[in-house]
Coordinates of C-alpha atoms and ligand atoms in Angstrom, one line a residue:
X1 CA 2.8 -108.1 -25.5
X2 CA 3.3 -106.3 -28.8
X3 CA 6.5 -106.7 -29.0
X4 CA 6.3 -110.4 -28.3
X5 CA 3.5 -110.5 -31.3
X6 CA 5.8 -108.0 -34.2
X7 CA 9.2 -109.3 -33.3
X8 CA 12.0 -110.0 -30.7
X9 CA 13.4 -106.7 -31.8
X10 CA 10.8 -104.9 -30.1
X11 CA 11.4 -106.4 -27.1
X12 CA 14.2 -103.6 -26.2
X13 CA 11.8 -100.8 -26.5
X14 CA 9.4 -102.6 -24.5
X15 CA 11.8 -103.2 -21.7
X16 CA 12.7 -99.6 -22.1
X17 CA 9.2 -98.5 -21.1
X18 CA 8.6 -100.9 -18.5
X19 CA 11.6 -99.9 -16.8
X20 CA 10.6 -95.9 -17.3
X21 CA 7.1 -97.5 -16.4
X22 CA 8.1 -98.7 -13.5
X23 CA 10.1 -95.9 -12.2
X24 CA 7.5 -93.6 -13.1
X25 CA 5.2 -95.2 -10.4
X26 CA 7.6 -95.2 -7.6
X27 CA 8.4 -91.7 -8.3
X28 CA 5.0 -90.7 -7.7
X29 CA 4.6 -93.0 -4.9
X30 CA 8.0 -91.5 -2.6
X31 CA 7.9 -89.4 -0.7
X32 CA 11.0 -87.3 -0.4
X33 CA 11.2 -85.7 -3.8
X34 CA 8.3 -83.0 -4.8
X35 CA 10.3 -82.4 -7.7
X36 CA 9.2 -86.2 -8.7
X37 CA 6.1 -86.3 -7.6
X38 CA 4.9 -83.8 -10.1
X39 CA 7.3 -84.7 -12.5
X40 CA 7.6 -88.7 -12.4
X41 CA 11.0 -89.8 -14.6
X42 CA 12.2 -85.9 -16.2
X43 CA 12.3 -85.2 -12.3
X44 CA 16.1 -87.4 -12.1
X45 CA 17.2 -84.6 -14.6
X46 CA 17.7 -82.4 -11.9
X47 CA 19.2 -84.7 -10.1
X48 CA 21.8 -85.9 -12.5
X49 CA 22.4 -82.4 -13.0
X50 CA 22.9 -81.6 -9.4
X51 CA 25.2 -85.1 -9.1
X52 CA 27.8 -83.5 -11.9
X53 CA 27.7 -80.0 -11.0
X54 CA 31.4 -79.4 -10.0
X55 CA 32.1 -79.9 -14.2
X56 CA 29.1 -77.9 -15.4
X57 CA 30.1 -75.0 -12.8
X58 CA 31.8 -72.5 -15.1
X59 CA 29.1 -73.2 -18.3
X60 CA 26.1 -73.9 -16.9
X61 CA 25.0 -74.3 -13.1
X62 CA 26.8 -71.1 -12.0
X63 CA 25.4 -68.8 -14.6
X64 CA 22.3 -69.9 -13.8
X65 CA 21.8 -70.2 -9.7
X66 CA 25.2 -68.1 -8.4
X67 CA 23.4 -64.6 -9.2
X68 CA 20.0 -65.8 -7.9
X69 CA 18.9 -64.4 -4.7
X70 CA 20.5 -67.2 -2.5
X71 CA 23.9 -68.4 -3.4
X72 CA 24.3 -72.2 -4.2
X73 CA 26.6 -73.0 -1.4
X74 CA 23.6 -71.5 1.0
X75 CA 20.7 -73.5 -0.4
X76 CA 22.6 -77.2 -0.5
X77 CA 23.3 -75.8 3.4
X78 CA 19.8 -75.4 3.9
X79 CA 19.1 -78.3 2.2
X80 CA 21.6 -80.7 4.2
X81 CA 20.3 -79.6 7.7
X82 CA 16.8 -80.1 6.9
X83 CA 17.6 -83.3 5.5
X84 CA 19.1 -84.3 8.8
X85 CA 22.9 -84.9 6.5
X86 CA 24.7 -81.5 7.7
X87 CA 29.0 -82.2 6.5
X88 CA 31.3 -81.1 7.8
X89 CA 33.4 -79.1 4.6
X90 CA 37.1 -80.0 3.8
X91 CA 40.2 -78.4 2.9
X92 CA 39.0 -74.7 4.3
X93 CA 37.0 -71.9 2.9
X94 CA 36.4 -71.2 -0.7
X95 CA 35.8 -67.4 -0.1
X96 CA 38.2 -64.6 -0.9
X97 CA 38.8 -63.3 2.1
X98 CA 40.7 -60.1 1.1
X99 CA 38.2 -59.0 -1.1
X100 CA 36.3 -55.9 -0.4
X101 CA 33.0 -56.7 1.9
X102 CA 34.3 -60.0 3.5
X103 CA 32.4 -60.4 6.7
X104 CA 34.1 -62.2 9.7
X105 CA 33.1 -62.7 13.4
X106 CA 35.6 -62.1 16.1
X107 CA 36.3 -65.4 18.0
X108 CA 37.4 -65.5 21.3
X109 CA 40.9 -66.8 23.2
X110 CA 38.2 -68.3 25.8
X111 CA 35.4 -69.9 24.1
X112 CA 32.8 -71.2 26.3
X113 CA 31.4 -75.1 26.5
X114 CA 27.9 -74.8 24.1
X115 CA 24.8 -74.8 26.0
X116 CA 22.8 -77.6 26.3
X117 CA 19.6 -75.0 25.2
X118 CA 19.5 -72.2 22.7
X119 CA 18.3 -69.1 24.5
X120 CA 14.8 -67.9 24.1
X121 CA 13.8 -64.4 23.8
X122 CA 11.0 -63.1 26.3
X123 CA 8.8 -60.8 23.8
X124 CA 6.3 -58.9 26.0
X125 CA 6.9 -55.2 27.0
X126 CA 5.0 -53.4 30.5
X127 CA 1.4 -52.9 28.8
X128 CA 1.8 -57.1 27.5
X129 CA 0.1 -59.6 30.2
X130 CA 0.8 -62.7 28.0
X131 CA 4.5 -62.3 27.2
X132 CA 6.1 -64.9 24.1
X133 CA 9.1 -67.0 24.4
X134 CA 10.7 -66.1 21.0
X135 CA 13.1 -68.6 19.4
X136 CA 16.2 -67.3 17.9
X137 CA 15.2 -68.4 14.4
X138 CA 11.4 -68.7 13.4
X139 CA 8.6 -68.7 10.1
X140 CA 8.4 -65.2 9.0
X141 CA 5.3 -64.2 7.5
X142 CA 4.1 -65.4 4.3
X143 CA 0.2 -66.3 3.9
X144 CA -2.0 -68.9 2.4
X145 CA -2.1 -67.7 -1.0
X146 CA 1.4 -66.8 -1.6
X147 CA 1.6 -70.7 0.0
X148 CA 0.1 -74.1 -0.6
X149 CA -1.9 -75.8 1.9
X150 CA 0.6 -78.2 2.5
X151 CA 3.5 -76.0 3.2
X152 CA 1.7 -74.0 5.6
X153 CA 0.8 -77.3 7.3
X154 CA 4.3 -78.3 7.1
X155 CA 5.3 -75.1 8.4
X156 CA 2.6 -75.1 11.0
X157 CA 3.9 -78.4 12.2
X158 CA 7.7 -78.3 12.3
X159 CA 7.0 -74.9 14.3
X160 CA 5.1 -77.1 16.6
X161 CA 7.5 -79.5 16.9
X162 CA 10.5 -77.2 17.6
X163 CA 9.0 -74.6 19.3
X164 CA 9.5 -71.8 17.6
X165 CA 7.0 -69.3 16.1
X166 CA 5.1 -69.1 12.9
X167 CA 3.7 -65.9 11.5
X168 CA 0.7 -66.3 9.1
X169 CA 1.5 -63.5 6.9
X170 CA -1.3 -61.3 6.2
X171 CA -3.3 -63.3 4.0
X172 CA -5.5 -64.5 7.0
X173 CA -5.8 -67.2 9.8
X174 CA -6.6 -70.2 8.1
X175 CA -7.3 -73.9 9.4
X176 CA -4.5 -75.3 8.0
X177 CA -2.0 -72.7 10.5
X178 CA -4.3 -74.3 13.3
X179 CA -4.4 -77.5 12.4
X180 CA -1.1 -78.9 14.7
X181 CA -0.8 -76.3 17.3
X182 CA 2.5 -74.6 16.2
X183 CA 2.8 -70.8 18.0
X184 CA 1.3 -68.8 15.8
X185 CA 2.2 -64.8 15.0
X186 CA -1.1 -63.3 13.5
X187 CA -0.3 -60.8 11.2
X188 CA -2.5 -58.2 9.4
X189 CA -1.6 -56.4 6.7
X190 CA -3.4 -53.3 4.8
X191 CA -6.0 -55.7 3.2
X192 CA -7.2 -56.9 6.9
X193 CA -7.8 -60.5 5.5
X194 CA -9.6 -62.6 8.6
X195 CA -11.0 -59.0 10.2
X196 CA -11.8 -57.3 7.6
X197 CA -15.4 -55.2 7.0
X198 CA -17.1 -55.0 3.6
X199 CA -15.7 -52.3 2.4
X200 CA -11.9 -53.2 3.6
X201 CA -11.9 -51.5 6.5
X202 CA -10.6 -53.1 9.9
X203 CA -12.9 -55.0 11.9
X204 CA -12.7 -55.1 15.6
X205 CA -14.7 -57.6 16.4
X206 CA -13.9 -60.5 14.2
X207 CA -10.0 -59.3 15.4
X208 CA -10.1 -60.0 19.1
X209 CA -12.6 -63.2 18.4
X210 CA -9.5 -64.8 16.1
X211 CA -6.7 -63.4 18.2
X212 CA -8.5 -65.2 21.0
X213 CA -7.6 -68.8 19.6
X214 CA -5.1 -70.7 22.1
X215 CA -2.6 -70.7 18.9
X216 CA -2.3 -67.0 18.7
X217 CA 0.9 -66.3 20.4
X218 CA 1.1 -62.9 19.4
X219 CA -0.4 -60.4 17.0
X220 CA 1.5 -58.0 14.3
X221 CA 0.5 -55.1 11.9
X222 CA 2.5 -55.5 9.0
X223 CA 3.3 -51.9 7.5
X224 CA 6.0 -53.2 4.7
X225 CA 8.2 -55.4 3.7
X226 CA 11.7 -55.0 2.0
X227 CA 10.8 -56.8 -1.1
X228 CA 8.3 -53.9 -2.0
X229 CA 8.3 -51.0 0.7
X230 CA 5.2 -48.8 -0.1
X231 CA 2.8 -51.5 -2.1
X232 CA 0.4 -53.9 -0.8
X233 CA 0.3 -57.3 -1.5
X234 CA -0.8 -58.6 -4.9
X235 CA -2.1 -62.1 -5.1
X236 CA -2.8 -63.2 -9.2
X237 CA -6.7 -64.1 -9.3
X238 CA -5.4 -67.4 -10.6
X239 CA -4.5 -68.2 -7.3
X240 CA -7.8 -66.7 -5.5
X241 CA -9.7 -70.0 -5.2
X242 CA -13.2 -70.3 -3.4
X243 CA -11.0 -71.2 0.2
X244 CA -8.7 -68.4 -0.1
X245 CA -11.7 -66.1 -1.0
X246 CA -13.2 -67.3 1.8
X247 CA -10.5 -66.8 4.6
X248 CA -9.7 -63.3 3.5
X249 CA -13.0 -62.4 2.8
X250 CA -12.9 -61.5 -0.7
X251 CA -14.3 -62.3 -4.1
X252 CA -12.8 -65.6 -5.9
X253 CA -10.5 -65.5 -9.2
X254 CA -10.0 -61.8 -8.5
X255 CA -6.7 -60.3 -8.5
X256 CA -6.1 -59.1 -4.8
X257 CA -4.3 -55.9 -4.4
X258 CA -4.0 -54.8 -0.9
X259 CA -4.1 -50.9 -0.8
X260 CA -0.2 -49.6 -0.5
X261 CA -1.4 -47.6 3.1
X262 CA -3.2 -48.3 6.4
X263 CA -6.8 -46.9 7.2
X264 CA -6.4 -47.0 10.4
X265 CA -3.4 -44.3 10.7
X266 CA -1.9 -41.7 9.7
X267 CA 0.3 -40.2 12.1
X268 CA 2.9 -42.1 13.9
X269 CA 0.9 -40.9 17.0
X270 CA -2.4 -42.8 16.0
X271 CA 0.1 -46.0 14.4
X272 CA 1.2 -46.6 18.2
X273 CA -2.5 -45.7 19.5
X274 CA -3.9 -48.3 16.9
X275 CA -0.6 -50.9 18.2
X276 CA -2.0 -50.4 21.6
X277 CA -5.6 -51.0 20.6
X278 CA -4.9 -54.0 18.9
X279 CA -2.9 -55.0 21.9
X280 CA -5.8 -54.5 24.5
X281 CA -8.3 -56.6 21.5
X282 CA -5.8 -59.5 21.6
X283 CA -6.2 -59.7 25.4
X284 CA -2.8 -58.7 26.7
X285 CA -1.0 -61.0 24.1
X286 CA 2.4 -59.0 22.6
X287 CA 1.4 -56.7 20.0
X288 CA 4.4 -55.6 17.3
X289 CA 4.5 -54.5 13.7
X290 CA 6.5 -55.0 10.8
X291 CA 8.6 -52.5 8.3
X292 CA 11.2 -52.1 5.9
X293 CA 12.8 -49.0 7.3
X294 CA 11.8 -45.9 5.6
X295 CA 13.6 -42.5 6.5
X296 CA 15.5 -42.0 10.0
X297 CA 13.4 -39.4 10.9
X298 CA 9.7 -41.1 10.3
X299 CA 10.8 -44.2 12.6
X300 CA 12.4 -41.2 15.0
X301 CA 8.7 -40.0 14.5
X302 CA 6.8 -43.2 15.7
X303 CA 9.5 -43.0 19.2
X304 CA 8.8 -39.6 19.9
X305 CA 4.7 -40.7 19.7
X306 CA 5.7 -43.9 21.8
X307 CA 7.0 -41.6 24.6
X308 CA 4.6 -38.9 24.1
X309 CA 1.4 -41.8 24.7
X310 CA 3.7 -43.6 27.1
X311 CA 2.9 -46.2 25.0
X312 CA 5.4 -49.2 23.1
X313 CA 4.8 -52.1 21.1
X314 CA 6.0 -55.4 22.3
X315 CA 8.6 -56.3 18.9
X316 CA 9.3 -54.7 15.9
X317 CA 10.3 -56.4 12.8
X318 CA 12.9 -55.2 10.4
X319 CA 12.6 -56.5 7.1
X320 CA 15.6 -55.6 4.8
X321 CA 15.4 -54.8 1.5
X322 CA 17.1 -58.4 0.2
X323 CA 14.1 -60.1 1.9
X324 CA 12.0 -62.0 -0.6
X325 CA 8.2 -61.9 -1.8
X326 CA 5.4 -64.2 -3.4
X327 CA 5.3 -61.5 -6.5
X328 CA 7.0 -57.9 -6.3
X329 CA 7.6 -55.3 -9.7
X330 CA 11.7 -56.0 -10.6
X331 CA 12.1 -52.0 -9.6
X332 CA 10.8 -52.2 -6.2
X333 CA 12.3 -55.5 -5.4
X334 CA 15.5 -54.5 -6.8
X335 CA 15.8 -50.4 -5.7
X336 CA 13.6 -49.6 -3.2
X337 CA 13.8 -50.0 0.9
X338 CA 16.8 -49.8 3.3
X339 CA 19.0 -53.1 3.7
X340 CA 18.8 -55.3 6.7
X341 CA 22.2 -54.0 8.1
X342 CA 21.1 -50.3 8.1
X343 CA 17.6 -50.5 8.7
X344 CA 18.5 -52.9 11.6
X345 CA 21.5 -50.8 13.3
X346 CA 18.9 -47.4 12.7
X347 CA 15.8 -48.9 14.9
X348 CA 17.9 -50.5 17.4
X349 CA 20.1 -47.4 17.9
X350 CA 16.8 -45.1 17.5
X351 CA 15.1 -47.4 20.3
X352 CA 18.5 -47.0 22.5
X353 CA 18.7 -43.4 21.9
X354 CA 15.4 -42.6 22.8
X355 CA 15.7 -45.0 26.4
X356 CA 13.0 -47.6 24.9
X357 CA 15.0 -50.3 24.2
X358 CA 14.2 -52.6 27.0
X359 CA 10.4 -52.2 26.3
X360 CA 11.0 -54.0 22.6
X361 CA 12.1 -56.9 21.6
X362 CA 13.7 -56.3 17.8
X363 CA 13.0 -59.2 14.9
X364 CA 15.4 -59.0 11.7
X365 CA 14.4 -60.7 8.4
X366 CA 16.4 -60.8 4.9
X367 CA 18.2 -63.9 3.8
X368 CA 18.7 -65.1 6.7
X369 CA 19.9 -68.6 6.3
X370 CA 22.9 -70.1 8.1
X371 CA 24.4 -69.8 11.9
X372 CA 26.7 -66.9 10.5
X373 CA 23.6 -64.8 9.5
X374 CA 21.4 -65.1 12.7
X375 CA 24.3 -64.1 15.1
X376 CA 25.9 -61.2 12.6
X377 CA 21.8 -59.6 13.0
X378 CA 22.1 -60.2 16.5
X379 CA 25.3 -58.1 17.0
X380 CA 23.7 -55.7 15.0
X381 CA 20.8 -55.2 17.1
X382 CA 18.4 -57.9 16.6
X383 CA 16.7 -60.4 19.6
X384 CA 15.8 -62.7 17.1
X385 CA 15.7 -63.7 13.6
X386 CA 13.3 -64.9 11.0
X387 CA 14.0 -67.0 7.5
X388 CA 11.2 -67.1 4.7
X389 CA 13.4 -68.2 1.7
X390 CA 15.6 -70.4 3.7
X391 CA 12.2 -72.1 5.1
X392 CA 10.7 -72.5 1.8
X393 CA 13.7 -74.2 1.1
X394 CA 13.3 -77.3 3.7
X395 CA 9.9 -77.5 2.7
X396 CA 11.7 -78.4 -0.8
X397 CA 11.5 -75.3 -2.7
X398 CA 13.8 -75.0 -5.6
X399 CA 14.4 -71.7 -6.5
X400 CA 12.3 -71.8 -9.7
X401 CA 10.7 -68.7 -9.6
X402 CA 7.5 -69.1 -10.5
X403 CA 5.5 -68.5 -7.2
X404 CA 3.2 -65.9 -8.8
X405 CA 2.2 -68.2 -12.0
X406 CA 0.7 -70.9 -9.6
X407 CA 2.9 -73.4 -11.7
X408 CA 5.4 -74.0 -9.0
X409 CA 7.2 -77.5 -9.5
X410 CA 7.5 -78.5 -6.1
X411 CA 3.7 -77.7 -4.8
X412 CA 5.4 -75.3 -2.2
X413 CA 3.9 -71.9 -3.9
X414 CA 0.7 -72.9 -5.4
X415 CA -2.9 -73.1 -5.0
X416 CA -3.1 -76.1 -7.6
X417 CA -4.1 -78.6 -5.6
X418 CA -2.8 -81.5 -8.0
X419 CA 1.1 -79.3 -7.8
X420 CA 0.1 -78.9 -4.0
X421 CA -0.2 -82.8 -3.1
X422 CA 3.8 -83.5 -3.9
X423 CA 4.8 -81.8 -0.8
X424 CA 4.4 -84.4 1.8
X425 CA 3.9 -82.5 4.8
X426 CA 5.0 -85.3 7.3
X427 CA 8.8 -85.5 5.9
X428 CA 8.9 -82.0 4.7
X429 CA 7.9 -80.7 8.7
X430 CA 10.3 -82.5 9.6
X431 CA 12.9 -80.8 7.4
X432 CA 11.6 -77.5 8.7
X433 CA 12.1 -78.6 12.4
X434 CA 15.5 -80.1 11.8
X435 CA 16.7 -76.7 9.9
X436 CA 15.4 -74.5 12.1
X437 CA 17.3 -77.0 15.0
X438 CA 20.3 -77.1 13.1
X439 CA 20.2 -73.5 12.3
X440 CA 20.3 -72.3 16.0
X441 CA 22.7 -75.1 17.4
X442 CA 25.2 -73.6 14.8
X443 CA 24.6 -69.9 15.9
X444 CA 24.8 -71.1 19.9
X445 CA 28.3 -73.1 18.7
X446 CA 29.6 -69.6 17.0
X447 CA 28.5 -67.6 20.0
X448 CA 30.2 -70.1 22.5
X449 CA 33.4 -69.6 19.8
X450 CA 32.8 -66.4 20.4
X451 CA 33.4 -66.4 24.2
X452 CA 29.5 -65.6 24.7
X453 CA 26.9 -68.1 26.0
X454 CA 24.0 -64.7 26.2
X455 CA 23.3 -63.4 22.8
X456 CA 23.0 -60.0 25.0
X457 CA 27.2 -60.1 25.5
X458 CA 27.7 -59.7 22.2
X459 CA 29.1 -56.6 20.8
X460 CA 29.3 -54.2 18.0
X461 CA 33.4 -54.8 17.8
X462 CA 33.1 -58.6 17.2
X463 CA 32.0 -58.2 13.8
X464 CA 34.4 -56.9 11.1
X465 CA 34.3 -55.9 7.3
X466 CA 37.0 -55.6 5.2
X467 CA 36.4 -51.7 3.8
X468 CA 39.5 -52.4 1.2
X469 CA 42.4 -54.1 0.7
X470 CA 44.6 -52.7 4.1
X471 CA 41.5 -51.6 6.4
X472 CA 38.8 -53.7 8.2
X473 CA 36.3 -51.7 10.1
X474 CA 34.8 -52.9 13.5
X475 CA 30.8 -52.4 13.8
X476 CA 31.3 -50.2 16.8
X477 CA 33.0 -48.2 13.7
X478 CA 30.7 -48.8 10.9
X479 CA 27.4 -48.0 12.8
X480 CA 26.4 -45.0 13.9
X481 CA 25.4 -46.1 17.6
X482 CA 23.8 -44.1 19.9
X483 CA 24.6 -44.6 24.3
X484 CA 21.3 -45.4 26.3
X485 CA 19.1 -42.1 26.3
X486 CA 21.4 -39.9 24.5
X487 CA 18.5 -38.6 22.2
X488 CA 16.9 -37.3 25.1
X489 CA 20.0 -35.7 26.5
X490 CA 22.2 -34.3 24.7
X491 CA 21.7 -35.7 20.6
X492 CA 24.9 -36.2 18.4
X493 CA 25.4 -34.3 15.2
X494 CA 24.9 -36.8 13.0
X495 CA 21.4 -37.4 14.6
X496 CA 20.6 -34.5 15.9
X497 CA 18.6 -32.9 12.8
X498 CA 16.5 -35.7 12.5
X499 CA 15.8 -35.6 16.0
X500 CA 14.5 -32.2 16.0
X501 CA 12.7 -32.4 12.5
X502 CA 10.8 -35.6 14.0
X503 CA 7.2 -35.1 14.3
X504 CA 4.6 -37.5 16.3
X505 CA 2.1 -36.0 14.2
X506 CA 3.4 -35.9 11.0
X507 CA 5.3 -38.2 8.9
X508 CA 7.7 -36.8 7.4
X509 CA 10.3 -37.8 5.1
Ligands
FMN601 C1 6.3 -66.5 -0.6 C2 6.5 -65.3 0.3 C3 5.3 -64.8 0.8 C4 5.4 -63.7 1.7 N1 4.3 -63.1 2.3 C5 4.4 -62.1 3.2 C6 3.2 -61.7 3.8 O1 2.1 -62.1 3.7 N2 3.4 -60.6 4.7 C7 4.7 -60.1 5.0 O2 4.8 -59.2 5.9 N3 5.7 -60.6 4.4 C8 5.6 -61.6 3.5 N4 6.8 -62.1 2.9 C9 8.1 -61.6 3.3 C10 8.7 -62.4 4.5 O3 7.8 -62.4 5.6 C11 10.0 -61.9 4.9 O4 9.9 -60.6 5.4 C12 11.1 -61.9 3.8 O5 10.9 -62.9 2.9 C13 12.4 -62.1 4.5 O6 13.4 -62.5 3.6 P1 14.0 -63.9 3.3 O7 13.0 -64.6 2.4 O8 15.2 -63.6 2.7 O9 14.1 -64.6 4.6 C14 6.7 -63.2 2.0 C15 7.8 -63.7 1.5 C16 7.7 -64.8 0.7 C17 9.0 -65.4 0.1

């Protein structure tokens, strides 16, 4: 109208704005791009950004993603299957595979016809009366805090959908992991959010009353994770809203720091004692815990205690040191805790050694992303695998890196509820189901290239490494593996010192 009053001139202006006008509203109003939704118009930046990569590569996009903690290739992967538009990739692999550290998986002169079902893991040991089917891939924990509302809905809900499991992370059981019925793992963590007395300790009561509900599959007791082995969580008081307050039970706009050790242990002896405990509180349900792997000899420790007390948890999960975190210091993050591939070859062969394998299911975390991934953990020891990043990912994370300023751009680590409302949960739980559905179909098709239909025919030997530029080593090479009960026997050299120095009482490092 303005410009029709000034001059004609004005007229291009005006038809600029409308146009930016216009677009601005239907980027709020889509649905399929958070990124948008909070930021209507300078959103398509991205986009254009990401639509002329392959001539930005050397300058800009690849100093500024490749050395992130997933690799670009990875996250448009991620991003493909959850949006339902998985390629197939031309003209062959872009990896070097004589370099030093190239991975490969042995395939087979008999591959077998894929099965119409990915394989479920049955997690329940003697002591469990309400075993878990496991899926092959599932939502690791990360709580309500670290995540918005939405994502934890959409989370909750493509778990429901595909059947797999969803841990809670130890921020609490909240309404919005209840609200659509997705298999939940309850996980507590050294803060005892949702059972937790005034003054921090762990309460019994308000446990088995939670770890009642229909949706708690199965319970865990989370003593580390690989992003920061040895401290407790920290969620910024800017994220501590009057809800969050509530669910853990603490005060609002408070910094949260959970204490870096458990009250209710300190011996491996009274850590498999308090596992059973919780166990018998959850009525039966499988009871596991969680660690980054510390020295050989404390998780030698915690067997010797589970065969003194006769007594085993259900699943342990391994958490490598490249799994990622809400908010971690750079030096524990970046230095501290074993990697998946040790920490995952040392409990499995520890649990082999010591004859309590078939009592424990094994869980593996750590950038976990692709088909490749989940079946490389599994030949390395794992039943099943879990992917937090990747997850975050089809619930439209970008890899900004802000989750621990609340400003995230996509709503997906926030507790501002106006950043929050761009994730639409309907399309993004959708994304989540179809990853996760994609995900396993492509570790099943490996397998089956593999010659294997059972994820337990897989073997040490069918995963290489190239050590330099003549040798590739085998994993039955590279690990050091131990034969059923051979701790108990007669213990190799290069365990047997850890063996002996183990003590159910003591933890030792
Ligand atoms: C945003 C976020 C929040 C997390 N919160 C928790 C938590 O509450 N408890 C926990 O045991 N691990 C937590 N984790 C760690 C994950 O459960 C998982 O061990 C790790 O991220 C695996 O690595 P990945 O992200 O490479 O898959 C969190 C991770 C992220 C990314």
């Amino acid at each position: 109208m303005l410009a029709a009053a000034v001059t004609a001139w004005c007229w291009i202006p005006a038809g600029v704005l409308g146009a930016l006008s216009v677009l601005g509203l239907w980027d709020i109003l889509q649905r399929r791009h958070s990124v948008l939704r909070n930021y209507p118009v300078l959103g398509h930046l991205r986009f254009l950004l990401e639509g002329i990569r392959p001539e930005l590569q050397q300058y800009f996009i690849e100093r500024n993603y490749d050395g992130r903690p997933f690799d670009r290739d990875v996250r448009s992967l991620v991003y493909q299957r959850s949006k339902g538009t998985d390629a197939e990739e031309p003209f062959g692999t872009d990896r070097d595979v004589y370099a030093e550290g190239y991975e490969f998986l042995v395939p087979s002169m008999t591959p077998r016809p894929v099965p119409d079902k990915p394989p479920m893991v049955r997690v329940g040991g003697p002591d469990c009366t309400r075993p878990y089917e496991m899926a092959l891939l599932n939502v690791p924990a990360m709580s309500f805090g670290a995540l918005s509302t939405n994502a934890i809905v959409a989370l909750n809900q493509g778990a429901a959908r595909g059947g797999f499991a969803h841990d809670t992370g130890e921020g609490g059981l909240s309404e919005y992991h209840l609200r659509h019925g997705g298999d939940l793992i309850w996980e507590i963590g050294t803060g005892y959010f949702g059972c937790r007395t005034e003054d921090g300790g762990f309460d019994e009561r308000q446990f088995a009353d939670k770890a009642a509900h229909g949706h708690v599959t199965c319970v865990a007791l989370k003593l580390s994770q690989g992003a920061k082995p040895g401290i407790g969580g920290v969620l910024p008081g800017s994220k501590v809203n009057a809800e969050i307050a509530g669910v853990r039970g603490v005060p609002a706009g408070r910094t949260v720091i959970s204490p870096p050790y458990h009250r209710v242990f300190d011996t491996p002896r009274e850590l498999v004692l308090f596992l059973a405990r919780m166990r018998e509180l959850a009525g039966g349900k499988p009871t596991g815990f969680k660690l980054c792997l510390t020295s050989r000899r404390q998780f030698l420790a915690v067997c010797k205690a589970m065969l003194a007390e006769d007594v085993t948890p259900d699943f342990i999960v391994v958490d490598g040191a490249e799994g990622g975190t809400g908010a971690a210091p750079p030096e524990f993050a970046d230095h501290l805790g074993t990697p998946l591939t040790e920490g995952l070859t040392t409990v499995h062969s520890a649990l082999v050694g010591t004859g309590l394998r078939d009592r424990i299911r094994i869980g593996a975390s750590g950038k976990i992303a692709t088909g490749t991934d989940i079946v490389k953990r599994l030949i390395q020891g794992a039943d099943y695998t879990n992917a937090a990043r990747a997850m975050m990912f089809a619930v439209g994370c970008i890899q900004a890196q802000r989750c621990h300023t609340n400003t995230c751009p996509v709503g997906v680590a926030t507790q501002d509820p106006r950043r929050a409302r761009a994730l639409d949960v309907e399309d993004k739980s959708e994304r989540v189901r179809r990853f996760q559905e994609a995900t396993v179909r492509s570790a099943v098709q490996i397998m089956a290239s593999m010659g294997v239909t059972d994820p337990a025919d897989l073997r040490p030997h069918m995963l290489r490494r190239r050590v330099d530029a003549t040798t590739v080593l085998s994993g039955a090479e590279m690990y050091d593996l131990l034969a059923p009960g051979e701790l108990l026997a007669d213990p190799p050299r290069t365990w047997a010192e850890d063996w002996a120095a183990a003590d159910p009482d003591r933890f030792t490092v």
